[in-house]
Amino acid sequence: MNRAPLPDPSALAEGFWAAARQGRLVIQRCHACGVLRHYPQPRCPHCQSSDWGWTEITGRGVIHSFTVTHQAFHPSWADRVPYVVATVELDDAVRMVTDLDEPAEMVAIDAPVEVFFDRIDDEHTLPRFRIRQPDNADEQTR
Amino acid sequence: MSDTLRNRCAIVGIGHTRYTRGTSASTLELQLEAATAALADAGLTPADIDAVMPNDMSDRIAEEFILNLGLEDLAFTSTMHTGGASVISAIQSACMAITTDVATCALVVAGRRGYSEQRVSTTSVRIMPVLATVNEFEKPYGNLVAAQWFAQSAQRHMHEFGTTSEHFGHVAVTCREHANLNPNAYMYNRPMTLADHQSSRMITSPFHLLDCSLETDGAAAIVITSAQRATDLPHEPILISGVGEGHGSPPTSITQKRDITFVEGMHFAGRRAFSMAGIGPHEIDCAQLYDGFTWFVLASLEALGFCGRGEAGPFVADGRIKLGGQLPVNTHGGLLSEAHVSGMNHVIEATRQLRRSVEPQRQVADCETALVTNEGDFHEGSVLILRRREP
């Protein structure tokens, strides 16, 4: 799939993208106060500590908001319109942006979602989200 | 409370180009034309200017104004980096420079080839540092442009408060009605109904085409000097009574805002401007509200306290923001229907309303106090309160 622009990982976020290549979703956790944060920054906005590490999260949450985009704002998305862009609020109280392959009528605020990993090429794997079916949620044990 | 800038400076000159789609002029040429018009309106010459505030959105620099206007001894220049909120932030900086005697007379310029070159709808605008995290974490998912970012705020606002697309439509139709009283407006003689709004093509839900501001070519400029010096100039000085900017957090993506339906930066900016001016929302005679998207007008009405949280949809639905209503909004047509000049056209319209110099059919009766907003980046805001004379 043609995706542009592909992420050009910043030095700070390299661990996020490296984990994604291994099928893991990680975010920053402050070692001083324990607060989780995303997107990556060198210091904790809560306590200003620069001591942090990556922590794996479940990748489950709900749709916080979304838009169905009909206009091709970039040529590489022209063959995908209309497509859904959503902001998902994860159980770990951080938000991420994703596109959704679901039909627009399936997409609603508060609908449950789960992460999956979309390997684009050797260097790029995108964590993306999909609607989580209730039975799927029940069976999931993690 | 900070009132050190209250009524210390005044807008003494305004000028702008024609607002078009298609121009042979460069952005710099458009801005020089607007600057020259503003100086003429002020009864001043380039030799009177010792401060220039170039606009970041148009990539212009002070050196170009030194060269082209022959500014031999510039005392102050500063460029603000808050996107569409930059114009009023620049006005604030100019007031600070003048009030502290760093400079005496400032030229503030904005606008660009927004149709012929730097079009927002095709992502051909420049990449700003503030976009770094969006570029890394959102663009790969197709979240590319401002329309999409603001759409998610609008969608959530609809979900939480029952706001409807028709509410957005009332903003669009109001701006268009006002534009049809304003020969300067790009959409003059192009009437629009609520049905037109509802049937216009979907851009990115919930925004239809007619929820999005215009892409136009054009520039606009103002001249600011001290209130004292202003009394010697041709026009009645329009006093800068209150000004403020606001930066919400996190400031680098709307999706990360604690409350994506609340434009916190605008709220902070308004609180500062009202405090400086020593007045409240009920004393505003007209409001020129930055309208990159219809929803942002609703969000600004709430953030500035013109109505309660979540109440802006019904607030605009009964004609309250039309000329003759309780709070006329965007009496020139706004970015939605006059032109997109980075909000400088809102400052100019407020100035004209206070000078009582607009066409009679769109003159706000007894206009004494006008409020102007700018919005930039990710819900950052700046607010300006202008008065006709000291109360």
Short mmCIF file of C-alpha atoms in Angstrom, two decimals:
data_model
loop_
_atom_site.label_atom_id
_atom_site.label_comp_id
_atom_site.label_asym_id
_atom_site.label_seq_id
_atom_site.Cartn_x
_atom_site.Cartn_y
_atom_site.Cartn_z
CA MET A 1 0.00 0.00 0.00
CA ASN A 2 1.22 3.43 -0.90
CA ARG A 3 1.58 5.50 2.23
CA ALA A 4 3.15 8.87 2.23
CA PRO A 5 4.88 10.20 3.93
CA LEU A 6 6.14 7.14 5.79
CA PRO A 7 7.44 7.92 9.25
CA ASP A 8 11.00 9.12 9.37
CA PRO A 9 11.69 8.17 12.99
CA SER A 10 13.08 10.88 15.18
CA ALA A 11 15.97 9.79 17.40
CA LEU A 12 13.73 9.94 20.43
CA ALA A 13 11.03 7.74 18.91
CA GLU A 14 13.26 5.10 17.32
CA GLY A 15 12.32 2.63 20.07
CA PHE A 16 8.61 3.06 19.31
CA TRP A 17 9.09 2.12 15.66
CA ALA A 18 11.60 -0.65 16.46
CA ALA A 19 9.05 -2.24 18.81
CA ALA A 20 6.36 -1.95 16.14
CA ARG A 21 8.58 -3.95 13.78
CA GLN A 22 8.57 -6.67 16.46
CA GLY A 23 4.79 -6.50 16.84
CA ARG A 24 4.80 -4.65 20.14
CA LEU A 25 3.16 -1.34 21.04
CA VAL A 26 5.26 0.69 23.44
CA ILE A 27 5.06 4.19 24.87
CA GLN A 28 7.21 6.21 27.22
CA ARG A 29 6.88 5.66 30.96
CA CYS A 30 8.44 8.12 33.39
CA HIS A 31 10.73 6.28 35.78
CA ALA A 32 10.36 9.00 38.40
CA CYS A 33 6.58 9.37 38.66
CA GLY A 34 5.26 6.49 36.56
CA VAL A 35 3.13 8.64 34.25
CA LEU A 36 2.75 7.32 30.70
CA ARG A 37 3.18 9.70 27.80
CA HIS A 38 2.85 9.88 24.04
CA TYR A 39 3.98 11.43 21.67
CA PRO A 40 7.63 11.11 22.71
CA GLN A 41 9.40 13.96 24.46
CA PRO A 42 12.68 13.96 26.39
CA ARG A 43 11.10 15.03 29.67
CA CYS A 44 8.01 14.14 31.66
CA PRO A 45 5.52 17.05 31.58
CA HIS A 46 4.22 15.90 34.99
CA CYS A 47 7.48 15.90 37.00
CA GLN A 48 10.11 17.08 34.46
CA SER A 49 12.20 13.96 34.96
CA SER A 50 14.32 12.90 32.00
CA ASP A 51 14.53 9.32 33.30
CA TRP A 52 12.23 7.18 31.19
CA GLY A 53 11.88 3.87 29.42
CA TRP A 54 9.62 2.15 26.93
CA THR A 55 6.73 0.16 28.34
CA GLU A 56 4.48 -2.20 26.42
CA ILE A 57 0.76 -1.48 26.42
CA THR A 58 -2.25 -3.56 25.43
CA GLY A 59 -3.23 -1.53 22.41
CA ARG A 60 -6.90 -1.65 23.33
CA GLY A 61 -9.17 1.31 23.65
CA VAL A 62 -12.07 3.17 22.08
CA ILE A 63 -12.58 5.66 19.27
CA HIS A 64 -12.38 9.16 20.73
CA SER A 65 -13.24 10.92 17.49
CA PHE A 66 -12.89 10.45 13.76
CA THR A 67 -13.37 11.98 10.35
CA VAL A 68 -14.27 10.40 7.03
CA THR A 69 -12.03 12.03 4.46
CA HIS A 70 -13.44 12.37 0.94
CA GLN A 71 -10.89 14.77 -0.49
CA ALA A 72 -7.50 13.45 -1.58
CA PHE A 73 -5.27 15.95 0.15
CA HIS A 74 -2.17 14.07 -1.01
CA PRO A 75 -1.74 12.06 -4.22
CA SER A 76 -0.74 8.91 -2.36
CA TRP A 77 -4.16 8.79 -0.68
CA ALA A 78 -6.14 9.46 -3.86
CA ASP A 79 -7.04 5.80 -4.43
CA ARG A 80 -8.27 5.38 -0.86
CA VAL A 81 -10.90 8.10 -0.54
CA PRO A 82 -13.17 8.04 1.25
CA TYR A 83 -11.13 6.78 4.17
CA VAL A 84 -11.50 7.01 7.93
CA VAL A 85 -8.99 8.71 10.20
CA ALA A 86 -9.63 8.19 13.90
CA THR A 87 -8.14 9.19 17.21
CA VAL A 88 -8.20 6.26 19.61
CA GLU A 89 -8.14 6.66 23.38
CA LEU A 90 -6.24 3.70 24.79
CA ASP A 91 -6.88 2.05 28.14
CA ASP A 92 -3.51 3.43 29.20
CA ALA A 93 -4.82 7.00 28.87
CA VAL A 94 -2.83 8.00 25.82
CA ARG A 95 -4.22 8.70 22.37
CA MET A 96 -3.00 7.59 18.96
CA VAL A 97 -4.08 8.37 15.43
CA THR A 98 -4.93 5.61 13.00
CA ASP A 99 -6.71 5.05 9.76
CA LEU A 100 -9.46 2.45 9.84
CA ASP A 101 -10.25 0.00 7.10
CA GLU A 102 -13.80 -0.43 8.43
CA PRO A 103 -16.78 0.81 6.43
CA ALA A 104 -17.69 4.31 7.58
CA GLU A 105 -21.04 3.15 9.00
CA MET A 106 -19.18 0.87 11.45
CA VAL A 107 -17.18 3.75 12.83
CA ALA A 108 -18.58 5.55 15.86
CA ILE A 109 -17.27 7.41 18.87
CA ASP A 110 -16.73 4.97 21.78
CA ALA A 111 -16.53 1.91 19.50
CA PRO A 112 -13.90 -0.51 20.91
CA VAL A 113 -10.66 -0.93 18.97
CA GLU A 114 -7.51 -3.04 19.13
CA VAL A 115 -4.06 -2.64 17.65
CA PHE A 116 -2.58 -4.68 14.81
CA PHE A 117 0.73 -4.30 13.04
CA ASP A 118 0.85 -3.48 9.37
CA ARG A 119 4.24 -4.30 7.86
CA ILE A 120 4.85 -1.92 4.97
CA ASP A 121 8.46 -2.96 4.20
CA ASP A 122 11.56 -4.10 6.08
CA GLU A 123 12.00 -0.73 7.71
CA HIS A 124 8.43 0.35 8.32
CA THR A 125 5.73 -1.32 10.36
CA LEU A 126 2.77 0.82 11.31
CA PRO A 127 0.76 0.10 14.44
CA ARG A 128 -2.82 0.50 13.25
CA PHE A 129 -6.19 -0.13 14.86
CA ARG A 130 -9.35 -1.99 13.91
CA ILE A 131 -12.80 -2.32 15.42
CA ARG A 132 -12.73 -4.96 18.12
CA GLN A 133 -15.66 -7.37 17.99
CA PRO A 134 -17.28 -8.07 21.36
CA ASP A 135 -16.67 -11.88 21.14
CA ASN A 136 -13.08 -11.26 20.13
CA ALA A 137 -12.73 -9.07 23.20
CA ASP A 138 -14.13 -11.81 25.44
CA GLU A 139 -11.71 -14.38 24.17
CA GLN A 140 -8.70 -12.21 24.35
CA THR A 141 -6.70 -13.21 27.38
CA ARG A 142 -3.47 -11.31 27.19
CA MET B 1 -3.83 42.54 36.18
CA SER B 2 -1.83 43.71 33.22
CA ASP B 3 -3.22 46.97 31.86
CA THR B 4 0.08 48.57 30.86
CA LEU B 5 -0.79 48.27 27.18
CA ARG B 6 -4.42 49.34 27.51
CA ASN B 7 -5.24 52.17 25.10
CA ARG B 8 -1.56 53.03 24.70
CA CYS B 9 -1.43 52.27 20.98
CA ALA B 10 -3.77 52.73 18.05
CA ILE B 11 -4.38 51.43 14.58
CA VAL B 12 -3.95 54.46 12.33
CA GLY B 13 -3.75 52.95 8.86
CA ILE B 14 -5.27 50.01 7.03
CA GLY B 15 -4.76 48.71 3.52
CA HIS B 16 -5.26 45.66 1.38
CA THR B 17 -5.06 44.34 -2.15
CA ARG B 18 -8.00 43.04 -4.12
CA TYR B 19 -8.96 39.56 -3.02
CA THR B 20 -8.77 37.24 -6.03
CA ARG B 21 -8.24 33.74 -7.28
CA GLY B 22 -5.39 34.12 -9.69
CA THR B 23 -2.73 36.81 -9.63
CA SER B 24 0.50 37.55 -11.42
CA ALA B 25 1.89 39.25 -8.32
CA SER B 26 4.23 37.49 -5.91
CA THR B 27 3.42 37.27 -2.21
CA LEU B 28 5.98 40.02 -1.56
CA GLU B 29 4.45 42.25 -4.23
CA LEU B 30 0.98 41.72 -2.76
CA GLN B 31 2.26 42.58 0.71
CA LEU B 32 4.08 45.70 -0.53
CA GLU B 33 0.90 46.87 -2.23
CA ALA B 34 -1.06 46.39 1.00
CA ALA B 35 1.67 48.11 3.04
CA THR B 36 1.73 51.11 0.73
CA ALA B 37 -2.05 51.40 0.94
CA ALA B 38 -1.94 51.23 4.74
CA LEU B 39 0.72 53.95 4.90
CA ALA B 40 -1.29 56.19 2.59
CA ASP B 41 -4.40 55.61 4.70
CA ALA B 42 -2.39 56.61 7.79
CA GLY B 43 -1.06 59.76 6.12
CA LEU B 44 2.46 58.46 6.68
CA THR B 45 5.44 57.57 4.51
CA PRO B 46 7.94 54.70 4.77
CA ALA B 47 10.30 57.08 6.54
CA ASP B 48 7.89 57.06 9.50
CA ILE B 49 8.13 53.28 9.91
CA ASP B 50 10.74 51.96 12.32
CA ALA B 51 9.25 48.55 13.07
CA VAL B 52 8.11 45.79 10.72
CA MET B 53 6.35 42.57 11.72
CA PRO B 54 6.62 40.08 8.84
CA ASN B 55 4.19 37.20 8.79
CA ASP B 56 5.59 33.71 9.26
CA MET B 57 2.79 32.06 7.27
CA SER B 58 3.90 33.89 4.15
CA ASP B 59 7.66 33.30 4.60
CA ARG B 60 8.47 36.97 4.36
CA ILE B 61 11.36 38.64 6.18
CA ALA B 62 12.06 42.16 7.42
CA GLU B 63 14.97 42.54 5.04
CA GLU B 64 12.59 42.53 2.06
CA PHE B 65 10.65 45.45 3.53
CA ILE B 66 13.87 47.33 4.30
CA LEU B 67 14.92 46.92 0.68
CA ASN B 68 11.62 47.69 -1.01
CA LEU B 69 10.29 50.42 1.25
CA GLY B 70 13.68 52.05 1.79
CA LEU B 71 13.55 51.65 5.57
CA GLU B 72 16.95 53.10 6.43
CA ASP B 73 16.94 52.66 10.20
CA LEU B 74 14.64 49.89 11.39
CA ALA B 75 14.57 49.72 15.20
CA PHE B 76 12.54 46.56 15.74
CA THR B 77 11.34 43.48 13.92
CA SER B 78 9.89 40.25 15.15
CA THR B 79 8.12 37.34 13.50
CA MET B 80 5.61 35.30 15.44
CA HIS B 81 5.38 31.56 14.91
CA THR B 82 1.82 30.74 15.86
CA GLY B 83 0.42 30.06 12.41
CA GLY B 84 -2.90 31.82 11.86
CA ALA B 85 -2.70 33.37 15.34
CA SER B 86 0.44 35.26 14.32
CA VAL B 87 -1.20 38.50 13.19
CA ILE B 88 -2.66 39.48 16.55
CA SER B 89 0.44 38.17 18.34
CA ALA B 90 2.47 40.47 16.10
CA ILE B 91 0.16 43.36 16.99
CA GLN B 92 0.80 42.62 20.66
CA SER B 93 4.57 42.67 20.11
CA ALA B 94 4.32 45.91 18.15
CA CYS B 95 2.37 47.48 21.03
CA MET B 96 5.01 46.31 23.49
CA ALA B 97 7.77 47.83 21.36
CA ILE B 98 5.95 51.15 20.96
CA THR B 99 4.86 51.42 24.58
CA THR B 100 8.44 50.83 25.76
CA ASP B 101 9.87 53.35 23.26
CA VAL B 102 11.83 50.68 21.42
CA ALA B 103 10.03 51.81 18.27
CA THR B 104 7.48 54.45 17.35
CA CYS B 105 5.53 53.21 14.36
CA ALA B 106 4.99 49.61 13.22
CA LEU B 107 3.89 48.01 10.00
CA VAL B 108 2.16 44.63 10.36
CA VAL B 109 1.63 42.68 7.13
CA ALA B 110 0.00 39.38 6.20
CA GLY B 111 -1.45 37.49 3.26
CA ARG B 112 -0.07 35.44 0.43
CA ARG B 113 -0.67 33.72 -2.88
CA GLY B 114 -3.08 31.41 -1.08
CA TYR B 115 -4.81 30.28 -4.24
CA SER B 116 -2.15 30.55 -6.93
CA GLU B 117 0.69 29.00 -4.93
CA GLN B 118 0.48 28.02 -1.25
CA ARG B 119 -2.75 26.03 -1.23
CA VAL B 120 -3.71 24.37 2.01
CA SER B 121 -5.99 21.83 0.31
CA THR B 122 -3.11 20.20 -1.55
CA THR B 123 -0.66 20.25 1.37
CA SER B 124 1.55 22.62 -0.59
CA VAL B 125 2.01 24.87 2.42
CA ARG B 126 5.38 24.97 4.07
CA ILE B 127 6.37 22.50 6.76
CA MET B 128 6.71 24.21 10.10
CA PRO B 129 8.66 22.87 13.10
CA VAL B 130 5.45 22.67 15.13
CA LEU B 131 4.31 19.90 12.78
CA ALA B 132 7.12 17.48 13.66
CA THR B 133 5.07 15.07 15.77
CA VAL B 134 2.08 15.20 13.43
CA ASN B 135 4.42 14.39 10.56
CA GLU B 136 5.84 11.39 12.38
CA PHE B 137 2.75 9.97 14.06
CA GLU B 138 -0.31 11.15 12.13
CA LYS B 139 0.51 11.79 8.49
CA PRO B 140 1.41 8.13 7.80
CA TYR B 141 -2.24 7.40 8.65
CA GLY B 142 -3.58 9.95 6.21
CA ASN B 143 -4.20 12.71 8.79
CA LEU B 144 -2.69 15.33 6.54
CA VAL B 145 -4.29 18.75 6.79
CA ALA B 146 -6.00 21.21 9.11
CA ALA B 147 -9.48 20.35 7.82
CA GLN B 148 -9.04 16.80 9.15
CA TRP B 149 -7.56 17.92 12.46
CA PHE B 150 -10.40 20.34 13.18
CA ALA B 151 -12.99 17.89 11.86
CA GLN B 152 -12.25 15.50 14.71
CA SER B 153 -12.84 18.31 17.21
CA ALA B 154 -16.10 19.20 15.50
CA GLN B 155 -17.21 15.55 15.39
CA ARG B 156 -16.61 15.15 19.12
CA HIS B 157 -18.39 18.47 19.80
CA MET B 158 -21.43 17.13 17.94
CA HIS B 159 -21.25 13.89 19.95
CA GLU B 160 -21.00 15.59 23.33
CA PHE B 161 -23.33 18.53 22.86
CA GLY B 162 -25.71 17.67 20.06
CA THR B 163 -24.26 20.30 17.75
CA THR B 164 -25.39 19.74 14.16
CA SER B 165 -24.15 20.39 10.66
CA GLU B 166 -27.01 22.88 10.33
CA HIS B 167 -25.48 24.84 13.20
CA PHE B 168 -22.22 25.01 11.22
CA GLY B 169 -24.31 26.04 8.23
CA HIS B 170 -25.71 29.05 10.08
CA VAL B 171 -22.16 30.34 10.48
CA ALA B 172 -21.42 29.82 6.79
CA VAL B 173 -24.67 31.44 5.65
CA THR B 174 -24.20 34.40 8.01
CA CYS B 175 -20.70 35.05 6.68
CA ARG B 176 -22.00 34.80 3.12
CA GLU B 177 -24.89 37.19 3.77
CA HIS B 178 -22.43 39.71 5.18
CA ALA B 179 -20.05 39.18 2.25
CA ASN B 180 -22.89 40.04 -0.08
CA LEU B 181 -23.01 43.47 1.52
CA ASN B 182 -19.25 43.91 1.03
CA PRO B 183 -17.93 44.63 -2.48
CA ASN B 184 -14.40 43.68 -1.34
CA ALA B 185 -15.48 40.13 -0.63
CA TYR B 186 -14.48 37.39 -3.03
CA MET B 187 -17.97 35.89 -2.59
CA TYR B 188 -19.78 39.22 -3.22
CA ASN B 189 -22.73 38.59 -5.53
CA ARG B 190 -22.54 34.86 -4.82
CA PRO B 191 -25.46 34.20 -2.44
CA MET B 192 -25.70 30.92 -0.53
CA THR B 193 -28.48 29.21 1.41
CA LEU B 194 -28.49 26.68 4.22
CA ALA B 195 -29.61 24.11 1.64
CA ASP B 196 -26.57 24.98 -0.48
CA HIS B 197 -24.39 24.40 2.57
CA GLN B 198 -26.00 21.06 3.34
CA SER B 199 -25.70 19.82 -0.23
CA SER B 200 -22.13 20.98 -0.82
CA ARG B 201 -19.73 18.09 -1.23
CA MET B 202 -18.24 16.45 1.82
CA ILE B 203 -14.57 17.30 2.32
CA THR B 204 -13.85 15.48 5.56
CA SER B 205 -16.81 14.76 7.80
CA PRO B 206 -18.47 16.63 9.33
CA PHE B 207 -17.06 19.42 7.15
CA HIS B 208 -18.70 20.10 3.83
CA LEU B 209 -16.98 22.33 1.28
CA LEU B 210 -18.90 25.33 2.60
CA ASP B 211 -17.58 24.73 6.13
CA CYS B 212 -14.05 25.47 4.91
CA SER B 213 -12.47 28.89 4.47
CA LEU B 214 -11.55 30.25 1.08
CA GLU B 215 -8.28 29.88 -0.73
CA THR B 216 -7.57 33.31 -2.15
CA ASP B 217 -4.71 35.52 -3.26
CA GLY B 218 -4.28 38.79 -1.43
CA ALA B 219 -2.54 40.70 1.32
CA ALA B 220 -3.47 43.18 4.02
CA ALA B 221 -1.56 45.50 6.33
CA ILE B 222 -2.02 47.88 9.22
CA VAL B 223 0.02 50.67 10.76
CA ILE B 224 0.23 51.05 14.54
CA THR B 225 1.62 53.95 16.52
CA SER B 226 1.22 55.42 19.99
CA ALA B 227 -2.22 56.75 20.91
CA GLN B 228 -0.62 60.10 21.56
CA ARG B 229 0.94 60.40 18.11
CA ALA B 230 -2.21 58.99 16.53
CA THR B 231 -4.17 62.11 17.37
CA ASP B 232 -2.19 64.05 14.73
CA LEU B 233 -3.09 61.65 11.93
CA PRO B 234 -6.02 61.84 9.49
CA HIS B 235 -8.27 59.11 10.89
CA GLU B 236 -9.82 58.86 14.29
CA PRO B 237 -7.42 56.55 16.15
CA ILE B 238 -8.74 53.07 16.86
CA LEU B 239 -7.39 52.19 20.28
CA ILE B 240 -5.91 48.84 21.14
CA SER B 241 -7.62 48.29 24.49
CA GLY B 242 -6.86 44.64 25.05
CA VAL B 243 -4.64 42.06 23.45
CA GLY B 244 -3.52 38.59 24.43
CA GLU B 245 -2.31 35.28 23.13
CA GLY B 246 -2.88 31.80 24.49
CA HIS B 247 -1.15 28.47 24.10
CA GLY B 248 -2.99 25.38 25.19
CA SER B 249 -1.27 22.10 25.95
CA PRO B 250 -0.25 19.83 24.42
CA PRO B 251 0.44 22.32 21.61
CA THR B 252 1.59 20.05 18.78
CA SER B 253 -1.53 18.05 17.89
CA ILE B 254 -5.25 18.57 18.32
CA THR B 255 -5.70 14.83 18.84
CA GLN B 256 -3.69 15.03 22.06
CA LYS B 257 -5.65 17.91 23.62
CA ARG B 258 -7.10 17.08 27.02
CA ASP B 259 -10.48 18.23 25.69
CA ILE B 260 -10.47 18.38 21.91
CA THR B 261 -13.81 20.23 21.85
CA PHE B 262 -12.48 23.19 23.84
CA VAL B 263 -10.13 25.71 22.27
CA GLU B 264 -8.09 26.37 25.36
CA GLY B 265 -5.54 28.69 23.73
CA MET B 266 -8.37 30.98 22.61
CA HIS B 267 -9.84 30.89 26.10
CA PHE B 268 -6.54 31.95 27.67
CA ALA B 269 -6.01 34.67 25.06
CA GLY B 270 -9.51 36.04 25.61
CA ARG B 271 -9.10 36.09 29.36
CA ARG B 272 -5.95 38.20 28.99
CA ALA B 273 -7.46 40.57 26.42
CA PHE B 274 -10.67 41.13 28.39
CA SER B 275 -8.69 41.67 31.57
CA MET B 276 -6.42 44.22 29.90
CA ALA B 277 -9.37 46.06 28.37
CA GLY B 278 -11.27 45.93 31.66
CA ILE B 279 -14.48 44.79 30.00
CA GLY B 280 -16.43 41.58 29.42
CA PRO B 281 -18.10 39.82 26.50
CA HIS B 282 -21.40 41.67 26.98
CA GLU B 283 -19.69 44.96 26.11
CA ILE B 284 -18.57 43.80 22.65
CA ASP B 285 -20.56 45.38 19.79
CA CYS B 286 -19.24 43.12 17.04
CA ALA B 287 -16.87 40.20 16.81
CA GLN B 288 -14.63 39.28 13.90
CA LEU B 289 -13.88 35.65 14.67
CA TYR B 290 -11.20 33.66 12.85
CA ASP B 291 -13.13 31.19 10.76
CA GLY B 292 -10.78 28.72 9.15
CA PHE B 293 -13.71 26.33 9.60
CA THR B 294 -17.29 27.06 10.63
CA TRP B 295 -16.96 24.96 13.77
CA PHE B 296 -14.14 27.15 15.03
CA VAL B 297 -16.51 30.12 15.27
CA LEU B 298 -18.77 28.06 17.56
CA ALA B 299 -15.78 26.93 19.62
CA SER B 300 -14.54 30.52 19.93
CA LEU B 301 -17.93 31.82 21.08
CA GLU B 302 -17.78 29.24 23.87
CA ALA B 303 -14.11 29.77 24.75
CA LEU B 304 -14.55 33.56 24.98
CA GLY B 305 -17.65 33.34 27.16
CA PHE B 306 -20.21 34.69 24.68
CA CYS B 307 -22.19 31.56 25.50
CA GLY B 308 -21.79 28.49 27.69
CA ARG B 309 -19.89 25.30 26.87
CA GLY B 310 -21.73 23.32 24.24
CA GLU B 311 -24.29 26.07 23.67
CA ALA B 312 -22.83 27.72 20.59
CA GLY B 313 -24.88 25.71 18.09
CA PRO B 314 -28.24 26.98 19.36
CA PHE B 315 -26.62 30.40 19.99
CA VAL B 316 -25.95 30.94 16.27
CA ALA B 317 -29.13 29.28 15.02
CA ASP B 318 -31.55 32.12 15.62
CA GLY B 319 -29.78 34.99 13.89
CA ARG B 320 -27.96 36.25 16.96
CA ILE B 321 -24.67 36.59 15.02
CA LYS B 322 -26.17 38.36 12.02
CA LEU B 323 -26.06 42.09 11.43
CA GLY B 324 -28.82 43.50 13.61
CA GLY B 325 -28.48 40.60 16.02
CA GLN B 326 -27.12 40.60 19.56
CA LEU B 327 -23.52 39.96 18.44
CA PRO B 328 -22.83 40.54 14.75
CA VAL B 329 -19.99 38.23 13.70
CA ASN B 330 -17.71 38.55 10.67
CA THR B 331 -19.49 41.53 9.21
CA HIS B 332 -17.10 41.45 6.22
CA GLY B 333 -17.71 37.80 5.39
CA GLY B 334 -14.69 36.36 7.18
CA LEU B 335 -12.23 33.82 5.86
CA LEU B 336 -15.27 31.84 4.77
CA SER B 337 -16.61 34.42 2.34
CA GLU B 338 -14.44 37.55 2.10
CA ALA B 339 -10.89 36.17 1.73
CA HIS B 340 -8.22 34.25 3.60
CA VAL B 341 -5.70 36.86 4.62
CA SER B 342 -4.50 35.09 7.77
CA GLY B 343 -7.06 37.06 9.79
CA MET B 344 -5.67 40.48 9.00
CA ASN B 345 -8.91 41.18 7.15
CA HIS B 346 -10.72 40.65 10.47
CA VAL B 347 -8.56 43.35 12.09
CA ILE B 348 -9.24 45.70 9.19
CA GLU B 349 -12.98 45.08 9.33
CA ALA B 350 -13.08 45.80 13.08
CA THR B 351 -11.16 49.02 12.45
CA ARG B 352 -13.58 50.06 9.70
CA GLN B 353 -16.61 49.28 11.85
CA LEU B 354 -15.19 51.48 14.62
CA ARG B 355 -14.38 54.24 12.14
CA ARG B 356 -18.01 53.85 10.97
CA SER B 357 -16.68 53.70 7.44
CA VAL B 358 -18.21 50.51 6.02
CA GLU B 359 -21.16 50.47 3.62
CA PRO B 360 -24.22 51.70 5.56
CA GLN B 361 -26.07 48.40 5.16
CA ARG B 362 -23.44 46.52 7.12
CA GLN B 363 -22.48 49.19 9.63
CA VAL B 364 -23.02 48.00 13.20
CA ALA B 365 -25.04 50.76 14.87
CA ASP B 366 -23.17 52.79 17.50
CA CYS B 367 -20.16 50.50 17.25
CA GLU B 368 -17.81 51.40 20.10
CA THR B 369 -16.00 48.15 20.89
CA ALA B 370 -14.96 45.31 18.60
CA LEU B 371 -13.31 41.99 19.32
CA VAL B 372 -11.06 40.15 16.86
CA THR B 373 -9.65 36.64 17.11
CA ASN B 374 -6.92 34.72 15.34
CA GLU B 375 -6.49 30.98 15.51
CA GLY B 376 -3.31 29.18 14.65
CA ASP B 377 -1.67 25.78 14.71
CA PHE B 378 -3.51 23.48 17.11
CA HIS B 379 -6.16 25.60 18.85
CA GLU B 380 -3.68 28.29 19.79
CA GLY B 381 -5.32 31.70 19.83
CA SER B 382 -4.87 35.43 20.02
CA VAL B 383 -7.48 38.06 20.81
CA LEU B 384 -7.64 41.79 20.15
CA ILE B 385 -10.12 44.26 21.62
CA LEU B 386 -10.41 47.60 19.82
CA ARG B 387 -12.28 50.72 20.96
CA ARG B 388 -13.31 53.85 19.22
CA ARG B 389 -12.29 56.15 21.99
CA GLU B 390 -11.42 55.99 25.62
CA PRO B 391 -14.61 55.45 27.58
#
